[in-house]
């Protein structure tokens, strides 16, 4: 059976993550999870490889034991004579060989399972690596988009500030113009008043001149 996946711990959010979009946070969490899975596999792989080596060594030892029994049984004339006259010895030997063969089959099963586990984990590790690379590309693209948006925002802010400054200048110019207009208006009013007085004086002088002419 393939090993159960371990639940990965989510990476702690930093202050920079607070301003990230929900999609950006989900992608970041997915990258962290895949990297955690790969880390778990890297820890488990040596254990499985050790079990695999132990199973292979056990099989070799059992095979050597059976070969030793056969050599002793059939390589010794005296032992063959014992077998010929005592069925119990032959039965015991056959049982021992059968037990050893069962142990070898168990070792072979363990080897098969461990090989399957290692292949499964290697497949998962390869897929995890592909996911990490894909996620890192998407993560990098998102970072580039965020930087572009930030640059656009900064440019927009600069334009807004420029417009606000221009409005302030216009307002200042309007205030100055109004002040000058009022000053000119006051000067004109004063000039008109002076002109009116001058005309009144001029009329009086003309009237006096007419009276003098009539008297003469």
PDB file of C-alpha atoms in Angstrom:
ATOM      1  CA  UNK A   1       0.000   0.000   0.000  1.00  0.00           C
ATOM      2  CA  UNK A   2       1.230   3.486  -0.741  1.00  0.00           C
ATOM      3  CA  UNK A   3       2.095   5.476   2.369  1.00  0.00           C
ATOM      4  CA  UNK A   4      -0.454   7.927   3.654  1.00  0.00           C
ATOM      5  CA  UNK A   5       0.196  11.548   2.888  1.00  0.00           C
ATOM      6  CA  UNK A   6       1.149  13.675   5.820  1.00  0.00           C
ATOM      7  CA  UNK A   7      -0.823  16.805   6.551  1.00  0.00           C
ATOM      8  CA  UNK A   8       1.424  19.739   5.852  1.00  0.00           C
ATOM      9  CA  UNK A   9       1.590  22.786   8.034  1.00  0.00           C
ATOM     10  CA  UNK A  10       0.598  26.068   6.435  1.00  0.00           C
ATOM     11  CA  UNK A  11       3.339  28.657   6.342  1.00  0.00           C
ATOM     12  CA  UNK A  12       2.800  31.574   8.755  1.00  0.00           C
ATOM     13  CA  UNK A  13       1.487  34.677   7.082  1.00  0.00           C
ATOM     14  CA  UNK A  14       3.776  37.646   7.050  1.00  0.00           C
ATOM     15  CA  UNK A  15       2.898  41.304   7.079  1.00  0.00           C
ATOM     16  CA  UNK A  16       3.425  41.369   3.317  1.00  0.00           C
ATOM     17  CA  UNK A  17       0.798  38.604   2.879  1.00  0.00           C
ATOM     18  CA  UNK A  18      -1.882  40.739   4.525  1.00  0.00           C
ATOM     19  CA  UNK A  19      -2.169  42.898   1.420  1.00  0.00           C
ATOM     20  CA  UNK A  20      -2.119  39.917  -1.001  1.00  0.00           C
ATOM     21  CA  UNK A  21      -5.219  38.798  -2.880  1.00  0.00           C
ATOM     22  CA  UNK A  22      -7.067  35.601  -1.766  1.00  0.00           C
ATOM     23  CA  UNK A  23      -5.935  33.795  -4.945  1.00  0.00           C
ATOM     24  CA  UNK A  24      -2.338  34.808  -4.239  1.00  0.00           C
ATOM     25  CA  UNK A  25      -2.619  33.440  -0.673  1.00  0.00           C
ATOM     26  CA  UNK A  26      -4.138  30.140  -1.909  1.00  0.00           C
ATOM     27  CA  UNK A  27      -1.353  29.649  -4.436  1.00  0.00           C
ATOM     28  CA  UNK A  28       1.271  30.440  -1.797  1.00  0.00           C
ATOM     29  CA  UNK A  29      -0.352  27.859   0.544  1.00  0.00           C
ATOM     30  CA  UNK A  30      -0.385  25.261  -2.283  1.00  0.00           C
ATOM     31  CA  UNK A  31       3.322  25.811  -2.950  1.00  0.00           C
ATOM     32  CA  UNK A  32       4.106  25.459   0.764  1.00  0.00           C
ATOM     33  CA  UNK A  33       2.010  22.263   0.984  1.00  0.00           C
ATOM     34  CA  UNK A  34       3.714  20.611  -1.987  1.00  0.00           C
ATOM     35  CA  UNK A  35       7.129  21.545  -0.632  1.00  0.00           C
ATOM     36  CA  UNK A  36       6.160  20.064   2.746  1.00  0.00           C
ATOM     37  CA  UNK A  37       5.063  16.817   1.020  1.00  0.00           C
ATOM     38  CA  UNK A  38       8.391  16.653  -0.793  1.00  0.00           C
ATOM     39  CA  UNK A  39      10.214  17.255   2.490  1.00  0.00           C
ATOM     40  CA  UNK A  40       8.259  14.415   4.136  1.00  0.00           C
ATOM     41  CA  UNK A  41       9.193  12.092   1.253  1.00  0.00           C
ATOM     42  CA  UNK A  42      12.856  13.007   1.577  1.00  0.00           C
ATOM     43  CA  UNK A  43      12.681  11.957   5.253  1.00  0.00           C
ATOM     44  CA  UNK A  44      10.802   8.714   4.545  1.00  0.00           C
ATOM     45  CA  UNK A  45      12.807   7.561   1.516  1.00  0.00           C
ATOM     46  CA  UNK A  46      15.964   6.558   3.490  1.00  0.00           C
ATOM     47  CA  UNK A  47      13.815   4.492   5.912  1.00  0.00           C
ATOM     48  CA  UNK A  48      12.157   2.578   3.056  1.00  0.00           C
ATOM     49  CA  UNK A  49      15.493   2.057   1.328  1.00  0.00           C
ATOM     50  CA  UNK A  50      16.934   0.649   4.563  1.00  0.00           C
ATOM     51  CA  UNK A  51      13.961  -1.734   4.925  1.00  0.00           C
ATOM     52  CA  UNK A  52      14.430  -2.748   1.302  1.00  0.00           C
ATOM     53  CA  UNK A  53      18.117  -3.531   1.864  1.00  0.00           C
ATOM     54  CA  UNK A  54      17.291  -5.489   5.035  1.00  0.00           C
ATOM     55  CA  UNK A  55      14.692  -7.546   3.158  1.00  0.00           C
ATOM     56  CA  UNK A  56      17.178  -8.312   0.370  1.00  0.00           C
ATOM     57  CA  UNK A  57      19.813  -9.309   2.926  1.00  0.00           C
ATOM     58  CA  UNK A  58      17.268 -11.508   4.746  1.00  0.00           C
ATOM     59  CA  UNK A  59      16.385 -13.240   1.492  1.00  0.00           C
ATOM     60  CA  UNK A  60      20.053 -13.834   0.704  1.00  0.00           C
ATOM     61  CA  UNK A  61      20.654 -15.218   4.201  1.00  0.00           C
ATOM     62  CA  UNK A  62      17.654 -17.559   3.954  1.00  0.00           C
ATOM     63  CA  UNK A  63      18.713 -18.720   0.501  1.00  0.00           C
ATOM     64  CA  UNK A  64      22.205 -19.376   1.840  1.00  0.00           C
ATOM     65  CA  UNK A  65      20.730 -21.335   4.758  1.00  0.00           C
ATOM     66  CA  UNK A  66      18.705 -23.568   2.415  1.00  0.00           C
ATOM     67  CA  UNK A  67      21.713 -24.113   0.199  1.00  0.00           C
ATOM     68  CA  UNK A  68      23.721 -25.047   3.297  1.00  0.00           C
ATOM     69  CA  UNK A  69      21.055 -27.533   4.400  1.00  0.00           C
ATOM     70  CA  UNK A  70      20.946 -29.136   0.963  1.00  0.00           C
ATOM     71  CA  UNK A  71      24.726 -29.372   0.853  1.00  0.00           C
ATOM     72  CA  UNK A  72      24.822 -30.984   4.271  1.00  0.00           C
ATOM     73  CA  UNK A  73      21.962 -33.299   3.427  1.00  0.00           C
ATOM     74  CA  UNK A  74      23.116 -34.497   0.062  1.00  0.00           C
ATOM     75  CA  UNK A  75      26.840 -33.820   0.279  1.00  0.00           C
ATOM     76  CA  UNK A  76      27.424 -36.111   3.216  1.00  0.00           C
ATOM     77  CA  UNK A  77      27.355 -39.893   2.748  1.00  0.00           C
ATOM     78  CA  UNK A  78      26.770 -40.423   6.449  1.00  0.00           C
ATOM     79  CA  UNK A  79      23.820 -38.022   6.456  1.00  0.00           C
ATOM     80  CA  UNK A  80      22.281 -39.784   3.449  1.00  0.00           C
ATOM     81  CA  UNK A  81      22.565 -43.043   5.338  1.00  0.00           C
ATOM     82  CA  UNK A  82      20.729 -41.483   8.291  1.00  0.00           C
ATOM     83  CA  UNK A  83      17.988 -40.303   5.939  1.00  0.00           C
ATOM     84  CA  UNK A  84      17.694 -43.788   4.487  1.00  0.00           C
ATOM     85  CA  UNK A  85      16.980 -45.389   7.867  1.00  0.00           C
ATOM     86  CA  UNK A  86      15.189 -42.537   9.710  1.00  0.00           C
ATOM     87  CA  UNK A  87      12.167 -40.893   8.109  1.00  0.00           C
ATOM     88  CA  UNK A  88      11.857 -38.448  11.028  1.00  0.00           C
ATOM     89  CA  UNK A  89      15.134 -36.784  10.109  1.00  0.00           C
ATOM     90  CA  UNK A  90      14.013 -36.435   6.497  1.00  0.00           C
ATOM     91  CA  UNK A  91      10.631 -35.074   7.601  1.00  0.00           C
ATOM     92  CA  UNK A  92      12.284 -32.578   9.957  1.00  0.00           C
ATOM     93  CA  UNK A  93      14.667 -31.494   7.232  1.00  0.00           C
ATOM     94  CA  UNK A  94      11.822 -31.071   4.741  1.00  0.00           C
ATOM     95  CA  UNK A  95       9.869 -29.020   7.304  1.00  0.00           C
ATOM     96  CA  UNK A  96      12.901 -26.816   7.936  1.00  0.00           C
ATOM     97  CA  UNK A  97      13.354 -26.287   4.218  1.00  0.00           C
ATOM     98  CA  UNK A  98       9.636 -25.496   3.827  1.00  0.00           C
ATOM     99  CA  UNK A  99       9.841 -22.964   6.668  1.00  0.00           C
ATOM    100  CA  UNK A 100      12.893 -21.363   5.145  1.00  0.00           C
ATOM    101  CA  UNK A 101      11.140 -21.166   1.783  1.00  0.00           C
ATOM    102  CA  UNK A 102       8.139 -19.495   3.461  1.00  0.00           C
ATOM    103  CA  UNK A 103      10.475 -16.975   5.079  1.00  0.00           C
ATOM    104  CA  UNK A 104      12.027 -16.305   1.683  1.00  0.00           C
ATOM    105  CA  UNK A 105       8.577 -15.723   0.163  1.00  0.00           C
ATOM    106  CA  UNK A 106       7.788 -13.302   2.982  1.00  0.00           C
ATOM    107  CA  UNK A 107      11.060 -11.518   2.328  1.00  0.00           C
ATOM    108  CA  UNK A 108      10.226 -11.369  -1.381  1.00  0.00           C
ATOM    109  CA  UNK A 109       6.781  -9.930  -0.556  1.00  0.00           C
ATOM    110  CA  UNK A 110       8.400  -7.311   1.666  1.00  0.00           C
ATOM    111  CA  UNK A 111      10.842  -6.478  -1.115  1.00  0.00           C
ATOM    112  CA  UNK A 112       7.994  -6.161  -3.631  1.00  0.00           C
ATOM    113  CA  UNK A 113       5.998  -3.934  -1.278  1.00  0.00           C
ATOM    114  CA  UNK A 114       9.002  -1.772  -0.485  1.00  0.00           C
ATOM    115  CA  UNK A 115       9.868  -1.466  -4.166  1.00  0.00           C
ATOM    116  CA  UNK A 116       6.259  -0.445  -4.878  1.00  0.00           C
ATOM    117  CA  UNK A 117       6.327   2.045  -2.007  1.00  0.00           C
ATOM    118  CA  UNK A 118       9.573   3.568  -3.246  1.00  0.00           C
ATOM    119  CA  UNK A 119       8.278   3.767  -6.832  1.00  0.00           C
ATOM    120  CA  UNK A 120       5.036   5.335  -5.578  1.00  0.00           C
ATOM    121  CA  UNK A 121       6.889   7.898  -3.495  1.00  0.00           C
ATOM    122  CA  UNK A 122       9.274   8.649  -6.337  1.00  0.00           C
ATOM    123  CA  UNK A 123       6.267   9.235  -8.618  1.00  0.00           C
ATOM    124  CA  UNK A 124       4.723  11.493  -5.988  1.00  0.00           C
ATOM    125  CA  UNK A 125       8.023  13.301  -5.560  1.00  0.00           C
ATOM    126  CA  UNK A 126       8.333  13.811  -9.311  1.00  0.00           C
ATOM    127  CA  UNK A 127       4.751  15.110  -9.526  1.00  0.00           C
ATOM    128  CA  UNK A 128       5.345  17.285  -6.468  1.00  0.00           C
ATOM    129  CA  UNK A 129       8.458  18.702  -8.098  1.00  0.00           C
ATOM    130  CA  UNK A 130       6.498  19.481 -11.265  1.00  0.00           C
ATOM    131  CA  UNK A 131       3.768  21.139  -9.182  1.00  0.00           C
ATOM    132  CA  UNK A 132       6.346  23.168  -7.290  1.00  0.00           C
ATOM    133  CA  UNK A 133       7.964  24.347 -10.515  1.00  0.00           C
ATOM    134  CA  UNK A 134       4.568  25.167 -12.038  1.00  0.00           C
ATOM    135  CA  UNK A 135       3.441  26.913  -8.868  1.00  0.00           C
ATOM    136  CA  UNK A 136       6.698  28.851  -8.667  1.00  0.00           C
ATOM    137  CA  UNK A 137       6.190  30.028 -12.256  1.00  0.00           C
ATOM    138  CA  UNK A 138       2.611  31.082 -11.469  1.00  0.00           C
ATOM    139  CA  UNK A 139       3.800  32.595  -8.201  1.00  0.00           C
ATOM    140  CA  UNK A 140       6.482  34.536 -10.071  1.00  0.00           C
ATOM    141  CA  UNK A 141       3.925  35.684 -12.648  1.00  0.00           C
ATOM    142  CA  UNK A 142       1.634  36.857  -9.857  1.00  0.00           C
ATOM    143  CA  UNK A 143       4.509  38.687  -8.194  1.00  0.00           C
ATOM    144  CA  UNK A 144       5.273  40.391 -11.509  1.00  0.00           C
ATOM    145  CA  UNK A 145       1.604  41.353 -11.877  1.00  0.00           C
ATOM    146  CA  UNK A 146       1.535  42.673  -8.324  1.00  0.00           C
ATOM    147  CA  UNK A 147       4.647  44.756  -9.008  1.00  0.00           C
ATOM    148  CA  UNK A 148       3.082  46.039 -12.238  1.00  0.00           C
ATOM    149  CA  UNK A 149      -0.122  46.938 -10.397  1.00  0.00           C
ATOM    150  CA  UNK A 150       1.885  48.627  -7.658  1.00  0.00           C
ATOM    151  CA  UNK A 151       3.814  50.601 -10.277  1.00  0.00           C
ATOM    152  CA  UNK A 152       0.536  51.561 -11.964  1.00  0.00           C
ATOM    153  CA  UNK A 153      -0.889  52.555  -8.585  1.00  0.00           C
ATOM    154  CA  UNK A 154       2.190  54.660  -7.845  1.00  0.00           C
ATOM    155  CA  UNK A 155       1.898  56.301 -11.268  1.00  0.00           C
ATOM    156  CA  UNK A 156      -1.799  56.936 -10.650  1.00  0.00           C
ATOM    157  CA  UNK A 157      -1.016  58.394  -7.226  1.00  0.00           C
ATOM    158  CA  UNK A 158       1.616  60.638  -8.792  1.00  0.00           C
ATOM    159  CA  UNK A 159      -0.900  61.821 -11.388  1.00  0.00           C
ATOM    160  CA  UNK A 160      -3.497  62.475  -8.685  1.00  0.00           C
ATOM    161  CA  UNK A 161      -0.945  64.436  -6.668  1.00  0.00           C
ATOM    162  CA  UNK A 162       0.028  66.365  -9.795  1.00  0.00           C
ATOM    163  CA  UNK A 163      -3.637  67.176 -10.494  1.00  0.00           C
ATOM    164  CA  UNK A 164      -4.189  68.226  -6.880  1.00  0.00           C
ATOM    165  CA  UNK A 165      -1.122  70.465  -7.015  1.00  0.00           C
ATOM    166  CA  UNK A 166      -2.356  71.950 -10.297  1.00  0.00           C
ATOM    167  CA  UNK A 167      -5.758  72.585  -8.733  1.00  0.00           C
ATOM    168  CA  UNK A 168      -4.072  74.315  -5.810  1.00  0.00           C
ATOM    169  CA  UNK A 169      -2.120  76.492  -8.240  1.00  0.00           C
ATOM    170  CA  UNK A 170      -5.310  77.303 -10.149  1.00  0.00           C
ATOM    171  CA  UNK A 171      -7.097  78.125  -6.887  1.00  0.00           C
ATOM    172  CA  UNK A 172      -4.197  80.330  -5.834  1.00  0.00           C
ATOM    173  CA  UNK A 173      -4.230  82.054  -9.238  1.00  0.00           C
ATOM    174  CA  UNK A 174      -7.997  82.559  -8.977  1.00  0.00           C
ATOM    175  CA  UNK A 175      -7.627  84.084  -5.519  1.00  0.00           C
ATOM    176  CA  UNK A 176      -4.870  86.395  -6.749  1.00  0.00           C
ATOM    177  CA  UNK A 177      -6.964  87.366  -9.787  1.00  0.00           C
ATOM    178  CA  UNK A 178     -10.011  88.065  -7.623  1.00  0.00           C
ATOM    179  CA  UNK A 179      -7.928  90.192  -5.281  1.00  0.00           C
ATOM    180  CA  UNK A 180      -6.456  92.148  -8.186  1.00  0.00           C
ATOM    181  CA  UNK A 181      -9.902  92.465  -9.759  1.00  0.00           C
ATOM    182  CA  UNK A 182     -11.297  93.911  -6.540  1.00  0.00           C
ATOM    183  CA  UNK A 183      -8.340  96.272  -6.314  1.00  0.00           C
ATOM    184  CA  UNK A 184      -8.836  97.423  -9.924  1.00  0.00           C
ATOM    185  CA  UNK A 185     -12.575  97.716  -9.316  1.00  0.00           C
ATOM    186  CA  UNK A 186     -11.898  99.919  -6.289  1.00  0.00           C
ATOM    187  CA  UNK A 187      -9.441 102.033  -8.284  1.00  0.00           C
ATOM    188  CA  UNK A 188     -11.992 102.415 -11.073  1.00  0.00           C
ATOM    189  CA  UNK A 189     -14.703 103.378  -8.589  1.00  0.00           C
ATOM    190  CA  UNK A 190     -12.360 105.918  -7.038  1.00  0.00           C
ATOM    191  CA  UNK A 191     -11.435 107.258 -10.475  1.00  0.00           C
ATOM    192  CA  UNK A 192     -15.091 107.568 -11.447  1.00  0.00           C
ATOM    193  CA  UNK A 193     -15.786 109.410  -8.167  1.00  0.00           C
ATOM    194  CA  UNK A 194     -12.859 111.734  -8.841  1.00  0.00           C
ATOM    195  CA  UNK A 195     -14.072 112.286 -12.397  1.00  0.00           C
ATOM    196  CA  UNK A 196     -17.576 113.081 -11.142  1.00  0.00           C
ATOM    197  CA  UNK A 197     -16.198 115.637  -8.713  1.00  0.00           C
ATOM    198  CA  UNK A 198     -14.064 117.138 -11.468  1.00  0.00           C
ATOM    199  CA  UNK A 199     -17.093 117.463 -13.722  1.00  0.00           C
ATOM    200  CA  UNK A 200     -19.089 119.087 -10.928  1.00  0.00           C
ATOM    201  CA  UNK A 201     -16.284 121.567 -10.348  1.00  0.00           C
ATOM    202  CA  UNK A 202     -15.996 122.118 -14.079  1.00  0.00           C
ATOM    203  CA  UNK A 203     -19.742 122.801 -14.329  1.00  0.00           C
ATOM    204  CA  UNK A 204     -19.598 125.260 -11.451  1.00  0.00           C
ATOM    205  CA  UNK A 205     -16.681 127.038 -13.045  1.00  0.00           C
ATOM    206  CA  UNK A 206     -18.494 127.217 -16.382  1.00  0.00           C
ATOM    207  CA  UNK A 207     -21.581 128.569 -14.591  1.00  0.00           C
ATOM    208  CA  UNK A 208     -19.560 131.243 -12.867  1.00  0.00           C
ATOM    209  CA  UNK A 209     -17.904 132.154 -16.149  1.00  0.00           C
ATOM    210  CA  UNK A 210     -21.316 132.580 -17.794  1.00  0.00           C
ATOM    211  CA  UNK A 211     -22.506 134.868 -15.007  1.00  0.00           C
ATOM    212  CA  UNK A 212     -19.434 137.086 -15.342  1.00  0.00           C
ATOM    213  CA  UNK A 213     -19.905 137.333 -19.108  1.00  0.00           C
ATOM    214  CA  UNK A 214     -23.548 138.338 -18.695  1.00  0.00           C
ATOM    215  CA  UNK A 215     -22.645 141.058 -16.193  1.00  0.00           C
ATOM    216  CA  UNK A 216     -20.167 142.647 -18.534  1.00  0.00           C
TER     217      UNK A 216
END
